[in-house]
Coordinates of C-alpha atoms in Angstrom, one line a residue:
M1 CA -94.4 23.0 181.5
T2 CA -97.3 23.7 179.0
S3 CA -100.3 24.4 181.1
G4 CA -99.1 27.5 183.0
C5 CA -98.2 28.0 186.7
P6 CA -100.7 26.0 188.8
R7 CA -100.4 28.3 191.8
T8 CA -100.8 31.8 190.2
S9 CA -102.9 31.2 187.1
T10 CA -106.6 32.0 187.1
D11 CA -109.5 31.2 184.8
N12 CA -108.8 34.4 182.8
I13 CA -105.0 34.8 183.0
S14 CA -102.4 32.1 182.6
Y15 CA -98.9 32.7 184.0
P16 CA -95.9 30.9 182.6
V17 CA -93.7 28.5 184.5
E18 CA -90.1 29.9 184.9
V19 CA -86.9 27.9 184.7
D20 CA -84.2 28.6 187.2
Y21 CA -80.6 27.4 187.5
A22 CA -77.8 27.0 190.0
Y23 CA -76.0 30.1 188.7
D24 CA -73.3 29.7 191.4
R25 CA -72.2 26.5 189.7
V26 CA -71.8 27.9 186.2
D27 CA -68.3 27.7 184.7
L28 CA -67.8 31.1 183.1
D29 CA -65.1 29.8 180.8
M30 CA -67.8 28.9 178.3
F31 CA -68.2 32.7 177.7
A32 CA -64.5 33.1 177.1
T33 CA -64.5 31.1 173.9
A34 CA -63.9 33.2 170.8
P35 CA -67.1 33.7 168.9
A36 CA -65.7 32.5 165.6
T37 CA -65.0 29.1 167.1
L38 CA -68.6 28.6 168.1
R39 CA -70.3 28.6 164.7
G40 CA -72.2 25.4 163.9
D41 CA -71.8 23.8 167.4
G42 CA -75.5 24.0 168.2
L43 CA -76.8 25.0 171.6
D44 CA -74.6 22.4 173.3
R45 CA -72.0 25.0 174.2
W46 CA -74.5 26.7 176.5
A47 CA -75.7 23.5 178.1
Q48 CA -74.9 24.6 181.6
L49 CA -77.6 27.3 181.3
L50 CA -80.2 25.2 179.4
P51 CA -82.6 22.4 180.2
P52 CA -81.3 18.9 179.5
L53 CA -80.6 18.7 175.7
A54 CA -81.9 15.2 175.3
A55 CA -82.7 15.6 171.6
P56 CA -79.9 15.7 169.0
G57 CA -79.2 19.1 167.5
L58 CA -78.9 20.3 163.9
G59 CA -76.2 23.0 164.4
E60 CA -78.7 25.7 165.5
G61 CA -77.5 29.0 166.7
G62 CA -74.2 30.8 166.0
T63 CA -75.9 33.2 163.6
P64 CA -74.1 36.2 162.3
L65 CA -74.4 39.8 163.6
I66 CA -74.3 42.1 160.5
E67 CA -73.7 45.8 160.7
V68 CA -76.0 47.4 158.1
E69 CA -75.0 50.9 159.0
T70 CA -72.8 52.5 161.7
G71 CA -74.1 51.3 165.1
V72 CA -77.1 49.3 163.7
F73 CA -76.7 45.5 163.6
V74 CA -78.9 42.8 162.4
K75 CA -78.9 39.4 164.1
D76 CA -79.8 37.1 161.1
E77 CA -81.7 34.1 162.4
S78 CA -82.5 32.9 158.9
R79 CA -79.1 31.1 159.1
N80 CA -80.5 28.5 161.4
P81 CA -81.1 24.9 160.1
T82 CA -84.8 25.5 159.1
W83 CA -84.1 29.2 158.4
S84 CA -85.7 30.7 161.5
H85 CA -85.2 31.5 165.2
K86 CA -87.6 28.7 166.1
D87 CA -84.8 26.1 165.9
R88 CA -83.3 27.4 169.1
M89 CA -86.7 26.9 170.8
N90 CA -87.4 23.5 169.4
R91 CA -84.0 22.0 170.3
C92 CA -85.1 22.6 173.9
T93 CA -88.8 21.7 173.6
V94 CA -88.3 18.5 171.6
S95 CA -85.7 17.6 174.2
A96 CA -88.4 17.8 176.8
A97 CA -90.5 15.3 174.8
V98 CA -87.6 12.9 174.5
A99 CA -86.8 13.1 178.2
A100 CA -90.4 12.5 179.1
G101 CA -90.6 9.4 176.9
A102 CA -93.4 10.9 174.8
P103 CA -94.2 9.1 171.5
G104 CA -94.0 12.4 169.6
I105 CA -95.0 16.1 169.7
V106 CA -97.9 18.3 168.6
V107 CA -97.5 21.9 167.6
A108 CA -99.9 24.7 166.5
S109 CA -98.2 26.9 163.9
S110 CA -98.7 29.1 160.9
G111 CA -95.3 28.0 159.4
N112 CA -91.9 28.6 161.0
H113 CA -92.6 26.9 164.4
G114 CA -94.3 23.9 162.7
A115 CA -91.5 23.3 160.2
S116 CA -88.8 23.6 162.9
A117 CA -90.6 21.3 165.3
A118 CA -91.1 18.7 162.6
A119 CA -87.4 18.9 161.7
Y120 CA -86.3 18.4 165.3
A121 CA -88.9 15.6 165.9
A122 CA -87.6 13.8 162.8
R123 CA -84.0 14.2 164.0
A124 CA -85.0 12.7 167.3
G125 CA -87.1 9.8 165.8
L126 CA -90.4 11.2 167.1
R127 CA -93.7 11.5 165.3
C128 CA -95.0 15.1 164.8
V129 CA -98.5 16.5 164.3
V130 CA -98.8 20.1 163.1
V131 CA -102.1 21.9 163.5
T132 CA -102.0 24.8 161.2
G133 CA -104.2 27.4 159.4
P134 CA -106.3 26.9 156.3
E135 CA -104.0 28.9 153.9
L136 CA -100.3 28.1 154.1
P137 CA -98.0 30.0 151.7
P138 CA -96.9 27.6 148.9
A139 CA -93.3 27.5 149.9
V140 CA -94.1 26.9 153.5
H141 CA -96.5 24.1 152.5
S142 CA -93.8 22.2 150.7
F143 CA -91.2 22.9 153.4
L144 CA -93.5 21.7 156.2
H145 CA -94.4 18.5 154.4
A146 CA -90.8 17.6 153.7
Y147 CA -90.3 16.3 157.3
E148 CA -93.4 14.0 156.9
P149 CA -95.4 15.2 159.9
V150 CA -99.2 14.8 160.1
V151 CA -100.4 18.2 158.9
L152 CA -103.9 19.3 160.0
P153 CA -105.1 22.6 158.4
V154 CA -108.1 23.9 160.3
P155 CA -109.8 27.3 160.8
W156 CA -107.6 29.5 163.0
E157 CA -109.9 29.5 166.0
E158 CA -110.0 25.7 166.1
R159 CA -106.2 25.2 166.4
G160 CA -106.0 25.5 170.2
P161 CA -108.9 23.3 171.1
L162 CA -107.9 20.6 168.6
M163 CA -104.3 20.6 169.9
R164 CA -105.5 20.1 173.5
R165 CA -107.7 17.2 172.4
I166 CA -104.8 15.6 170.6
V167 CA -102.6 15.9 173.7
D168 CA -105.3 14.4 175.9
R169 CA -106.1 11.5 173.5
T170 CA -102.6 10.5 172.2
G171 CA -100.1 11.5 174.9
L172 CA -98.1 13.6 172.4
H173 CA -96.0 16.3 174.0
P174 CA -97.3 19.8 173.2
V175 CA -94.6 22.3 172.1
S176 CA -97.1 25.1 171.8
S177 CA -99.3 26.9 174.4
L178 CA -102.3 25.1 175.8
T179 CA -103.6 28.1 177.9
T180 CA -106.2 30.8 177.6
T181 CA -103.6 33.6 177.5
H182 CA -100.3 32.6 176.1
T183 CA -97.7 30.9 178.3
G184 CA -95.9 28.7 175.8
H185 CA -93.6 25.8 176.7
A186 CA -91.5 26.5 179.7
F187 CA -88.3 25.5 177.8
G188 CA -89.0 27.7 174.7
P189 CA -87.5 31.0 175.9
E190 CA -84.5 29.0 177.3
G191 CA -83.4 28.3 173.7
Y192 CA -84.1 31.9 172.7
K193 CA -81.9 33.4 175.4
T194 CA -78.8 32.1 173.6
I195 CA -79.3 34.9 171.1
A196 CA -78.4 37.3 174.0
Y197 CA -75.3 35.2 174.8
E198 CA -74.1 35.4 171.2
I199 CA -74.8 39.2 170.8
H200 CA -72.8 39.7 174.0
Q201 CA -69.9 37.8 172.6
D202 CA -69.9 39.6 169.3
L203 CA -70.8 43.1 170.5
G204 CA -71.2 43.4 174.2
V205 CA -74.5 44.6 175.5
P206 CA -76.3 46.9 173.0
A207 CA -78.3 49.9 174.1
A208 CA -81.5 48.3 172.7
V209 CA -82.8 45.2 170.9
F210 CA -85.7 45.5 168.5
V211 CA -87.6 42.2 168.2
P212 CA -90.4 41.0 165.9
T213 CA -93.1 40.0 168.4
S214 CA -96.2 37.9 168.5
Y215 CA -96.7 36.2 171.9
G216 CA -93.5 37.7 173.3
E217 CA -91.6 34.5 173.9
L218 CA -88.6 35.5 171.8
L219 CA -88.6 39.0 173.3
F220 CA -88.6 37.5 176.8
G221 CA -86.0 34.9 176.0
I222 CA -83.5 37.5 174.8
W223 CA -84.2 39.7 177.8
K224 CA -83.7 36.7 180.2
G225 CA -80.3 36.0 178.5
F226 CA -79.0 39.5 179.2
T227 CA -80.3 39.4 182.8
E228 CA -78.4 36.1 183.3
L229 CA -75.2 37.7 182.0
R230 CA -75.6 40.4 184.5
R231 CA -76.4 37.9 187.3
L232 CA -73.2 36.1 186.4
G233 CA -71.2 39.3 186.7
L234 CA -70.3 39.4 183.0
T235 CA -71.9 42.8 182.5
D236 CA -73.3 45.6 184.5
R237 CA -75.8 46.9 182.0
L238 CA -78.9 45.7 180.2
P239 CA -80.5 46.7 176.9
R240 CA -83.9 48.3 176.4
M241 CA -86.2 45.8 174.7
Y242 CA -88.6 46.9 171.9
A243 CA -91.4 44.7 170.9
C244 CA -92.3 45.2 167.2
Q245 CA -95.8 44.2 166.3
P246 CA -98.1 44.7 163.3
T247 CA -100.8 47.3 164.1
A248 CA -103.4 44.7 162.9
A249 CA -102.4 42.3 165.6
A250 CA -100.8 44.0 168.6
P251 CA -102.1 42.3 171.8
L252 CA -99.0 43.2 173.8
A253 CA -99.5 46.8 173.0
E254 CA -103.1 46.5 174.2
A255 CA -102.0 44.8 177.4
M256 CA -99.5 47.7 178.1
R257 CA -102.2 50.3 177.4
R258 CA -104.6 48.7 179.8
G259 CA -102.1 47.8 182.4
V260 CA -103.0 44.1 182.5
P261 CA -100.9 40.9 182.4
A262 CA -102.3 39.8 179.0
A263 CA -104.9 40.9 176.4
H264 CA -107.1 39.6 173.6
V265 CA -107.6 41.6 170.4
T266 CA -109.4 41.2 167.1
V267 CA -106.9 40.5 164.3
G268 CA -107.0 42.7 161.2
Q269 CA -105.5 42.2 157.8
T270 CA -101.7 42.1 157.5
E271 CA -99.2 40.2 155.4
A272 CA -97.0 39.7 158.5
Y273 CA -98.6 36.4 159.2
S274 CA -95.8 34.9 161.3
I275 CA -96.3 37.5 164.0
V276 CA -100.1 37.5 164.1
S277 CA -101.7 36.6 167.3
P278 CA -105.1 37.5 169.0
V279 CA -103.6 37.0 172.5
S280 CA -100.5 38.1 174.3
G281 CA -98.7 36.5 177.3
Y282 CA -97.3 37.9 180.6
R283 CA -93.7 37.4 179.6
G284 CA -94.0 40.3 177.1
V285 CA -95.3 42.7 179.7
V286 CA -92.5 41.7 182.2
T287 CA -89.9 42.3 179.5
I288 CA -91.1 45.8 178.5
Q289 CA -91.7 46.9 182.1
N290 CA -88.4 45.6 183.5
S291 CA -86.2 46.8 180.5
G292 CA -87.7 50.3 180.2
G293 CA -88.7 49.4 176.7
Q294 CA -91.7 50.0 174.5
V295 CA -94.1 48.3 172.2
L296 CA -94.0 49.6 168.6
E297 CA -97.0 49.1 166.3
L298 CA -96.2 48.9 162.6
S299 CA -98.2 49.2 159.4
D300 CA -97.6 46.8 156.5
A301 CA -96.2 49.8 154.6
Q302 CA -93.5 50.3 157.3
L303 CA -92.8 46.6 157.3
L304 CA -92.4 46.6 153.6
A305 CA -90.0 49.6 153.6
A306 CA -87.8 47.8 156.2
H307 CA -88.0 44.6 154.2
Q308 CA -86.7 46.5 151.1
E309 CA -84.0 48.2 153.1
L310 CA -82.8 44.8 154.4
A311 CA -82.7 43.5 150.8
R312 CA -80.6 46.5 149.7
A313 CA -78.2 45.4 152.5
G314 CA -78.1 41.9 151.0
L315 CA -80.5 40.3 153.5
W316 CA -83.7 38.6 152.1
T317 CA -86.0 38.2 155.0
E318 CA -89.6 37.3 155.6
L319 CA -91.8 40.4 155.9
S320 CA -92.5 39.6 159.5
S321 CA -88.8 39.4 160.2
A322 CA -88.3 43.0 159.0
A323 CA -90.4 44.2 162.0
G324 CA -87.2 44.7 164.1
L325 CA -85.7 47.2 161.7
A326 CA -89.1 48.8 161.0
G327 CA -89.4 49.4 164.7
L328 CA -86.0 51.0 164.8
R329 CA -87.0 53.3 162.0
T330 CA -90.2 54.4 163.7
A331 CA -89.0 54.7 167.3
D332 CA -89.2 58.3 168.6
N333 CA -86.7 58.2 171.5
L334 CA -83.5 57.0 169.9
D335 CA -81.6 60.0 171.3
E336 CA -81.9 58.4 174.7
L337 CA -80.0 55.2 173.6
D338 CA -76.3 55.1 174.4
G339 CA -74.6 52.7 172.2
P340 CA -75.3 50.3 169.3
V341 CA -78.6 48.7 168.6
V342 CA -79.5 45.2 167.4
C343 CA -82.5 44.4 165.2
V344 CA -83.4 40.7 165.2
S345 CA -84.4 39.3 161.8
T346 CA -86.2 36.0 162.5
S347 CA -86.7 34.2 159.2
S348 CA -85.9 33.8 155.5
G349 CA -87.7 35.6 152.8
F350 CA -88.7 32.3 151.0
K351 CA -91.5 32.0 153.6
N352 CA -93.3 35.1 152.3
R353 CA -96.8 34.5 151.0
S354 CA -95.8 35.5 147.4
V355 CA -93.0 33.0 147.1
G356 CA -93.7 30.5 144.3
M357 CA -96.6 32.5 143.0
I358 CA -94.9 35.0 140.6
P359 CA -94.2 33.5 137.2
T360 CA -91.1 34.2 135.2
E361 CA -91.6 36.4 132.1
T362 CA -89.3 35.7 129.2
I363 CA -88.1 38.8 127.4
A364 CA -86.9 39.3 123.8
P365 CA -83.1 39.2 124.0
D366 CA -82.5 41.8 121.2
W367 CA -80.2 44.6 122.3
D368 CA -82.7 47.4 121.9
N369 CA -85.1 45.7 124.4
V370 CA -82.3 44.8 126.8
R371 CA -80.8 48.3 126.6
S372 CA -84.1 50.0 127.4
R373 CA -84.5 47.9 130.5
L374 CA -81.0 48.7 131.6
H375 CA -81.5 52.4 131.0
A376 CA -84.8 52.2 133.0
A377 CA -82.7 50.9 135.9
G378 CA -80.1 53.7 135.5
I379 CA -77.4 51.5 133.8
R380 CA -75.9 53.1 130.8
D381 CA -73.9 51.6 127.9

């Protein structure tokens, strides 16, 4: 589940293990339940199309779909228990550890994945080791340590080798990729595909879905969910999938340009740290090719503009999470899309690097000073 397909992988390319189901045995009544009655039930309502959920849940999923302008919807994944989409993944991957009888889990993460994995491990009574980078944002540092995992900050290039050694020496179950090119845990995208189920229940099948993308696991999981809906006869259409990556770290874009299953790139400077990766995985290529989609590369300025636009709509997101909307704003073939579009917003704004670092400045409360500030903001007395 974590080392790639043993039959197709090579020394240079790792192919993921795919999870299949007895689709002819699925009771379609689970898709007939009104969306409003599903909030807070966790992933259990989709159990027929998920791996065995051996770990207890935290009420993950059931996140709202918010229309920010006519035909443009935001799937707000910050409403999950640890404020990111990773909770859907970790309900499934920690379940694998529980079912396997592992003493705990180990994860390599810059923030969201680590905190989520630690939370679900704590809920299941398992130990957790988080191998992370050397400079965690202050808010993420506090958040991660709250679940009492063993946190190991190391140089970025050492995370993978150290995690593999921990797995070999301790028997902890890995919930991050162990391979040269990214494969991830086989159960990870299974949790993500429930996003597609929920979008379908709230909206039907959109014309396109714009997804903040690092390795491509979330992108693939959502795509797989829609393909399953079609396979079950619940829809006859599929969305185009758009992978939205920072220009400074866009290995999927490089893989598509070169026509290869996965690619390595040198990572540049970007504040979108949650979607930074020097390597891509085959699942992303499959999704873009099969959906007729595209990889969109975004500057930090474009990400910031989308981040600010979401804030004006009442949504405070992590900068990386704004990549979906930023991708929509920069895409050049929107006239080809027939129907509404969905931008996935993956995480809460409190995980931005600057959170906890900006001091509060006390101002003089006299009216002249207050009035000048109000006037500067366009508010008149």
